C-alpha cells in the first residue's frame, strides 16, 4: 500500500532504492559483501544497530551500578547492625570498660566505668588515669603503661571516686595498638 511505503521510507530514508534485489546485486557487483549490500539498502540500519549496541552496553552498565549500589546498601545495613550490637554489649557490660591513650588520658568509657568512678562521661573523658588513682597506684600504672608493649596485664590499683571515697579496683588491660589500651575494671 502507498501508506505502508511512506512509513517505510520515513523510517529508512527517502534515498532507499525501491527494488531490494537490484540494490543487493549492485552492491555485490562492486565487490562488496551481503552486509555492505544491506547497508546500501538500509542506510540507517548501521546507525540503528550501533545505537542498539550502545544502548545494550549502557543498560549493562546501569544494571551493574544498581547491583553495586544494592550491595553497598546491604553492607552499610550490616555495618549499622554490627555497630548497634557492639554498642549494646559495651553499654550493658557488667564491668567498667575504658580506652586510654599512652599518656593515660581516657578516650572512651562505658556507663559502668562512670558508675565505678562516680564521674559522668564528659568529665571522665577530660581526665587521666592519674586523676582517678591514688598517687602510689598512679606511679605504678605510669611505669606499667610505659613498659606495656603487648599481651594482657592484670593489676589491683587504689583509686578515688569523685566523692573522695577510696576504692580498690582490679584492672585487666590489653594494648589495642601503639597508642590505645583497652581496660576492664571492677571493684575488689
PDB file of C-alpha atoms in Angstrom:
ATOM      1  CA  UNK A   1       0.000   0.000   0.000  1.00  0.00           C
ATOM      2  CA  UNK A   2       1.081   3.596  -0.540  1.00  0.00           C
ATOM      3  CA  UNK A   3       0.692   4.391   3.152  1.00  0.00           C
ATOM      4  CA  UNK A   4       2.937   1.443   4.130  1.00  0.00           C
ATOM      5  CA  UNK A   5       5.572   2.556   1.616  1.00  0.00           C
ATOM      6  CA  UNK A   6       5.510   6.096   3.037  1.00  0.00           C
ATOM      7  CA  UNK A   7       6.044   4.729   6.568  1.00  0.00           C
ATOM      8  CA  UNK A   8       8.844   2.509   5.287  1.00  0.00           C
ATOM      9  CA  UNK A   9      10.513   5.429   3.514  1.00  0.00           C
ATOM     10  CA  UNK A  10      10.072   7.614   6.604  1.00  0.00           C
ATOM     11  CA  UNK A  11      11.776   5.005   8.797  1.00  0.00           C
ATOM     12  CA  UNK A  12      14.636   4.128   6.484  1.00  0.00           C
ATOM     13  CA  UNK A  13      15.076   7.288   4.448  1.00  0.00           C
ATOM     14  CA  UNK A  14      13.929   8.571   1.081  1.00  0.00           C
ATOM     15  CA  UNK A  15      17.183   7.556  -0.615  1.00  0.00           C
ATOM     16  CA  UNK A  16      16.298   3.877  -0.205  1.00  0.00           C
ATOM     17  CA  UNK A  17      16.031   2.044  -3.538  1.00  0.00           C
ATOM     18  CA  UNK A  18      12.615   0.615  -4.307  1.00  0.00           C
ATOM     19  CA  UNK A  19      13.958  -2.721  -5.541  1.00  0.00           C
ATOM     20  CA  UNK A  20      15.906  -4.637  -2.838  1.00  0.00           C
ATOM     21  CA  UNK A  21      17.132  -7.282  -5.279  1.00  0.00           C
ATOM     22  CA  UNK A  22      18.612  -4.647  -7.547  1.00  0.00           C
ATOM     23  CA  UNK A  23      20.356  -2.887  -4.652  1.00  0.00           C
ATOM     24  CA  UNK A  24      21.885  -6.169  -3.459  1.00  0.00           C
ATOM     25  CA  UNK A  25      23.024  -7.046  -6.966  1.00  0.00           C
ATOM     26  CA  UNK A  26      24.621  -3.633  -7.424  1.00  0.00           C
ATOM     27  CA  UNK A  27      26.372  -3.873  -4.062  1.00  0.00           C
ATOM     28  CA  UNK A  28      27.579  -7.407  -4.803  1.00  0.00           C
ATOM     29  CA  UNK A  29      28.732  -6.405  -8.271  1.00  0.00           C
ATOM     30  CA  UNK A  30      31.005  -3.758  -6.797  1.00  0.00           C
ATOM     31  CA  UNK A  31      32.919  -6.388  -4.840  1.00  0.00           C
ATOM     32  CA  UNK A  32      31.066  -5.736  -1.586  1.00  0.00           C
ATOM     33  CA  UNK A  33      29.584  -8.480   0.559  1.00  0.00           C
ATOM     34  CA  UNK A  34      25.980  -9.008   1.504  1.00  0.00           C
ATOM     35  CA  UNK A  35      26.397  -6.974   4.707  1.00  0.00           C
ATOM     36  CA  UNK A  36      27.632  -3.987   2.701  1.00  0.00           C
ATOM     37  CA  UNK A  37      24.756  -4.522   0.310  1.00  0.00           C
ATOM     38  CA  UNK A  38      22.342  -4.457   3.236  1.00  0.00           C
ATOM     39  CA  UNK A  39      23.941  -1.239   4.444  1.00  0.00           C
ATOM     40  CA  UNK A  40      23.443   0.243   0.994  1.00  0.00           C
ATOM     41  CA  UNK A  41      19.848  -0.995   1.024  1.00  0.00           C
ATOM     42  CA  UNK A  42      19.212   0.316   4.539  1.00  0.00           C
ATOM     43  CA  UNK A  43      21.472   3.351   5.022  1.00  0.00           C
ATOM     44  CA  UNK A  44      20.223   3.966   8.542  1.00  0.00           C
ATOM     45  CA  UNK A  45      20.490   0.296   9.546  1.00  0.00           C
ATOM     46  CA  UNK A  46      24.168   0.547  10.543  1.00  0.00           C
ATOM     47  CA  UNK A  47      23.419   3.570  12.721  1.00  0.00           C
ATOM     48  CA  UNK A  48      20.415   1.744  14.183  1.00  0.00           C
ATOM     49  CA  UNK A  49      22.499  -1.329  15.053  1.00  0.00           C
ATOM     50  CA  UNK A  50      25.229   0.840  16.548  1.00  0.00           C
ATOM     51  CA  UNK A  51      22.628   2.676  18.632  1.00  0.00           C
ATOM     52  CA  UNK A  52      21.100  -0.604  19.796  1.00  0.00           C
ATOM     53  CA  UNK A  53      24.523  -1.988  20.714  1.00  0.00           C
ATOM     54  CA  UNK A  54      25.357   1.194  22.632  1.00  0.00           C
ATOM     55  CA  UNK A  55      22.002   1.049  24.407  1.00  0.00           C
ATOM     56  CA  UNK A  56      22.717  -2.577  25.369  1.00  0.00           C
ATOM     57  CA  UNK A  57      26.102  -1.650  26.792  1.00  0.00           C
ATOM     58  CA  UNK A  58      24.606   1.284  28.682  1.00  0.00           C
ATOM     59  CA  UNK A  59      21.854  -0.958  30.084  1.00  0.00           C
ATOM     60  CA  UNK A  60      24.518  -3.427  31.252  1.00  0.00           C
ATOM     61  CA  UNK A  61      26.445  -0.644  32.973  1.00  0.00           C
ATOM     62  CA  UNK A  62      23.284   0.627  34.660  1.00  0.00           C
ATOM     63  CA  UNK A  63      22.428  -2.875  35.888  1.00  0.00           C
ATOM     64  CA  UNK A  64      25.974  -3.313  37.229  1.00  0.00           C
ATOM     65  CA  UNK A  65      25.755   0.027  39.044  1.00  0.00           C
ATOM     66  CA  UNK A  66      22.382  -0.901  40.543  1.00  0.00           C
ATOM     67  CA  UNK A  67      23.766  -4.238  41.761  1.00  0.00           C
ATOM     68  CA  UNK A  68      26.804  -2.474  43.264  1.00  0.00           C
ATOM     69  CA  UNK A  69      24.537   0.072  44.933  1.00  0.00           C
ATOM     70  CA  UNK A  70      22.321  -2.658  46.385  1.00  0.00           C
ATOM     71  CA  UNK A  71      25.416  -4.486  47.674  1.00  0.00           C
ATOM     72  CA  UNK A  72      26.727  -1.286  49.246  1.00  0.00           C
ATOM     73  CA  UNK A  73      23.367  -0.645  50.927  1.00  0.00           C
ATOM     74  CA  UNK A  74      23.357  -4.201  52.296  1.00  0.00           C
ATOM     75  CA  UNK A  75      26.926  -3.781  53.575  1.00  0.00           C
ATOM     76  CA  UNK A  76      26.047  -0.467  55.245  1.00  0.00           C
ATOM     77  CA  UNK A  77      22.959  -2.012  56.844  1.00  0.00           C
ATOM     78  CA  UNK A  78      25.054  -4.925  58.156  1.00  0.00           C
ATOM     79  CA  UNK A  79      27.658  -2.489  59.481  1.00  0.00           C
ATOM     80  CA  UNK A  80      24.942  -0.478  61.253  1.00  0.00           C
ATOM     81  CA  UNK A  81      23.559  -3.654  62.845  1.00  0.00           C
ATOM     82  CA  UNK A  82      27.040  -4.713  63.938  1.00  0.00           C
ATOM     83  CA  UNK A  83      27.737  -1.303  65.462  1.00  0.00           C
ATOM     84  CA  UNK A  84      24.418  -1.386  67.308  1.00  0.00           C
ATOM     85  CA  UNK A  85      25.205  -4.860  68.715  1.00  0.00           C
ATOM     86  CA  UNK A  86      28.708  -3.727  69.754  1.00  0.00           C
ATOM     87  CA  UNK A  87      27.285  -0.591  71.383  1.00  0.00           C
ATOM     88  CA  UNK A  88      24.704  -2.675  73.218  1.00  0.00           C
ATOM     89  CA  UNK A  89      27.371  -5.046  74.561  1.00  0.00           C
ATOM     90  CA  UNK A  90      29.634  -2.218  75.737  1.00  0.00           C
ATOM     91  CA  UNK A  91      26.802  -0.160  77.223  1.00  0.00           C
ATOM     92  CA  UNK A  92      25.389  -3.117  79.184  1.00  0.00           C
ATOM     93  CA  UNK A  93      28.626  -4.849  80.187  1.00  0.00           C
ATOM     94  CA  UNK A  94      28.875  -5.853  83.863  1.00  0.00           C
ATOM     95  CA  UNK A  95      32.438  -4.474  84.036  1.00  0.00           C
ATOM     96  CA  UNK A  96      33.775  -0.968  83.586  1.00  0.00           C
ATOM     97  CA  UNK A  97      35.274  -0.676  80.098  1.00  0.00           C
ATOM     98  CA  UNK A  98      37.626   2.125  79.150  1.00  0.00           C
ATOM     99  CA  UNK A  99      40.098   3.031  76.434  1.00  0.00           C
ATOM    100  CA  UNK A 100      43.071   5.234  77.290  1.00  0.00           C
ATOM    101  CA  UNK A 101      45.941   6.572  75.226  1.00  0.00           C
ATOM    102  CA  UNK A 102      49.626   6.015  76.016  1.00  0.00           C
ATOM    103  CA  UNK A 103      49.609   9.083  78.298  1.00  0.00           C
ATOM    104  CA  UNK A 104      46.719   7.615  80.324  1.00  0.00           C
ATOM    105  CA  UNK A 105      44.007  10.013  79.075  1.00  0.00           C
ATOM    106  CA  UNK A 106      40.539   8.464  78.829  1.00  0.00           C
ATOM    107  CA  UNK A 107      39.398   8.247  75.199  1.00  0.00           C
ATOM    108  CA  UNK A 108      36.202   6.252  75.738  1.00  0.00           C
ATOM    109  CA  UNK A 109      34.303   4.818  78.710  1.00  0.00           C
ATOM    110  CA  UNK A 110      31.098   2.862  79.211  1.00  0.00           C
ATOM    111  CA  UNK A 111      28.339   3.669  81.758  1.00  0.00           C
ATOM    112  CA  UNK A 112      29.712   1.109  84.246  1.00  0.00           C
ATOM    113  CA  UNK A 113      33.081   2.974  84.270  1.00  0.00           C
ATOM    114  CA  UNK A 114      31.165   6.145  85.117  1.00  0.00           C
ATOM    115  CA  UNK A 115      29.324   4.416  87.981  1.00  0.00           C
ATOM    116  CA  UNK A 116      32.573   2.841  89.247  1.00  0.00           C
ATOM    117  CA  UNK A 117      34.396   6.196  89.439  1.00  0.00           C
ATOM    118  CA  UNK A 118      31.396   8.416  90.204  1.00  0.00           C
ATOM    119  CA  UNK A 119      32.144  10.752  87.270  1.00  0.00           C
ATOM    120  CA  UNK A 120      29.817  11.488  84.378  1.00  0.00           C
ATOM    121  CA  UNK A 121      31.059  10.542  80.903  1.00  0.00           C
ATOM    122  CA  UNK A 122      32.054  14.041  79.764  1.00  0.00           C
ATOM    123  CA  UNK A 123      34.046  14.713  82.934  1.00  0.00           C
ATOM    124  CA  UNK A 124      35.769  11.317  82.854  1.00  0.00           C
ATOM    125  CA  UNK A 125      36.787  11.821  79.214  1.00  0.00           C
ATOM    126  CA  UNK A 126      38.539  15.015  80.289  1.00  0.00           C
ATOM    127  CA  UNK A 127      40.642  13.185  82.936  1.00  0.00           C
ATOM    128  CA  UNK A 128      43.648  10.893  83.004  1.00  0.00           C
ATOM    129  CA  UNK A 129      44.040   7.658  84.931  1.00  0.00           C
ATOM    130  CA  UNK A 130      46.300   9.548  87.313  1.00  0.00           C
ATOM    131  CA  UNK A 131      43.411  11.788  88.327  1.00  0.00           C
ATOM    132  CA  UNK A 132      41.257   8.852  89.482  1.00  0.00           C
ATOM    133  CA  UNK A 133      44.030   6.804  91.149  1.00  0.00           C
ATOM    134  CA  UNK A 134      45.916   7.350  94.391  1.00  0.00           C
ATOM    135  CA  UNK A 135      49.414   8.751  93.902  1.00  0.00           C
ATOM    136  CA  UNK A 136      51.172   5.422  94.634  1.00  0.00           C
ATOM    137  CA  UNK A 137      48.948   3.495  92.247  1.00  0.00           C
ATOM    138  CA  UNK A 138      49.415   6.170  89.569  1.00  0.00           C
ATOM    139  CA  UNK A 139      53.213   5.892  89.757  1.00  0.00           C
ATOM    140  CA  UNK A 140      52.966   2.109  89.298  1.00  0.00           C
ATOM    141  CA  UNK A 141      50.463   2.448  86.432  1.00  0.00           C
ATOM    142  CA  UNK A 142      52.573   5.121  84.667  1.00  0.00           C
ATOM    143  CA  UNK A 143      55.572   2.752  84.692  1.00  0.00           C
ATOM    144  CA  UNK A 144      53.278  -0.081  83.674  1.00  0.00           C
ATOM    145  CA  UNK A 145      51.952   1.915  80.669  1.00  0.00           C
ATOM    146  CA  UNK A 146      55.458   2.858  79.546  1.00  0.00           C
ATOM    147  CA  UNK A 147      56.591  -0.797  79.544  1.00  0.00           C
ATOM    148  CA  UNK A 148      53.338  -2.243  78.225  1.00  0.00           C
ATOM    149  CA  UNK A 149      54.092  -3.266  74.630  1.00  0.00           C
ATOM    150  CA  UNK A 150      51.937  -6.365  74.038  1.00  0.00           C
ATOM    151  CA  UNK A 151      49.819  -9.034  75.687  1.00  0.00           C
ATOM    152  CA  UNK A 152      47.450  -8.558  78.595  1.00  0.00           C
ATOM    153  CA  UNK A 153      48.123  -7.277  82.104  1.00  0.00           C
ATOM    154  CA  UNK A 154      46.173  -7.569  85.349  1.00  0.00           C
ATOM    155  CA  UNK A 155      46.696  -5.354  88.391  1.00  0.00           C
ATOM    156  CA  UNK A 156      44.956  -4.171  91.527  1.00  0.00           C
ATOM    157  CA  UNK A 157      45.044  -0.418  91.986  1.00  0.00           C
ATOM    158  CA  UNK A 158      43.857   2.015  94.616  1.00  0.00           C
ATOM    159  CA  UNK A 159      41.522   4.656  93.220  1.00  0.00           C
ATOM    160  CA  UNK A 160      39.397   7.558  94.335  1.00  0.00           C
ATOM    161  CA  UNK A 161      35.778   8.073  93.385  1.00  0.00           C
ATOM    162  CA  UNK A 162      34.562  11.563  92.608  1.00  0.00           C
ATOM    163  CA  UNK A 163      33.098  11.807  96.145  1.00  0.00           C
ATOM    164  CA  UNK A 164      36.588  11.113  97.557  1.00  0.00           C
ATOM    165  CA  UNK A 165      35.871   7.533  98.678  1.00  0.00           C
ATOM    166  CA  UNK A 166      38.922   5.270  98.327  1.00  0.00           C
ATOM    167  CA  UNK A 167      38.346   2.025  96.357  1.00  0.00           C
ATOM    168  CA  UNK A 168      40.440  -0.927  95.209  1.00  0.00           C
ATOM    169  CA  UNK A 169      39.891  -1.899  91.608  1.00  0.00           C
ATOM    170  CA  UNK A 170      41.002  -4.958  89.675  1.00  0.00           C
ATOM    171  CA  UNK A 171      42.098  -3.822  86.224  1.00  0.00           C
ATOM    172  CA  UNK A 172      42.758  -6.036  83.183  1.00  0.00           C
ATOM    173  CA  UNK A 173      44.235  -4.331  80.140  1.00  0.00           C
ATOM    174  CA  UNK A 174      45.360  -5.161  76.628  1.00  0.00           C
ATOM    175  CA  UNK A 175      47.120  -2.914  74.106  1.00  0.00           C
ATOM    176  CA  UNK A 176      44.960  -2.293  71.037  1.00  0.00           C
ATOM    177  CA  UNK A 177      47.669  -0.563  69.019  1.00  0.00           C
ATOM    178  CA  UNK A 178      50.641   1.719  69.577  1.00  0.00           C
ATOM    179  CA  UNK A 179      48.568   4.438  71.236  1.00  0.00           C
ATOM    180  CA  UNK A 180      45.455   2.850  72.727  1.00  0.00           C
ATOM    181  CA  UNK A 181      44.890   0.482  75.638  1.00  0.00           C
ATOM    182  CA  UNK A 182      41.600  -1.278  76.358  1.00  0.00           C
ATOM    183  CA  UNK A 183      40.872  -1.863  80.018  1.00  0.00           C
ATOM    184  CA  UNK A 184      38.272  -3.619  82.130  1.00  0.00           C
ATOM    185  CA  UNK A 185      37.843  -2.732  85.806  1.00  0.00           C
ATOM    186  CA  UNK A 186      35.742  -3.929  88.736  1.00  0.00           C
ATOM    187  CA  UNK A 187      35.612  -3.314  92.478  1.00  0.00           C
ATOM    188  CA  UNK A 188      37.727  -5.743  94.519  1.00  0.00           C
TER     189      UNK A 188
END
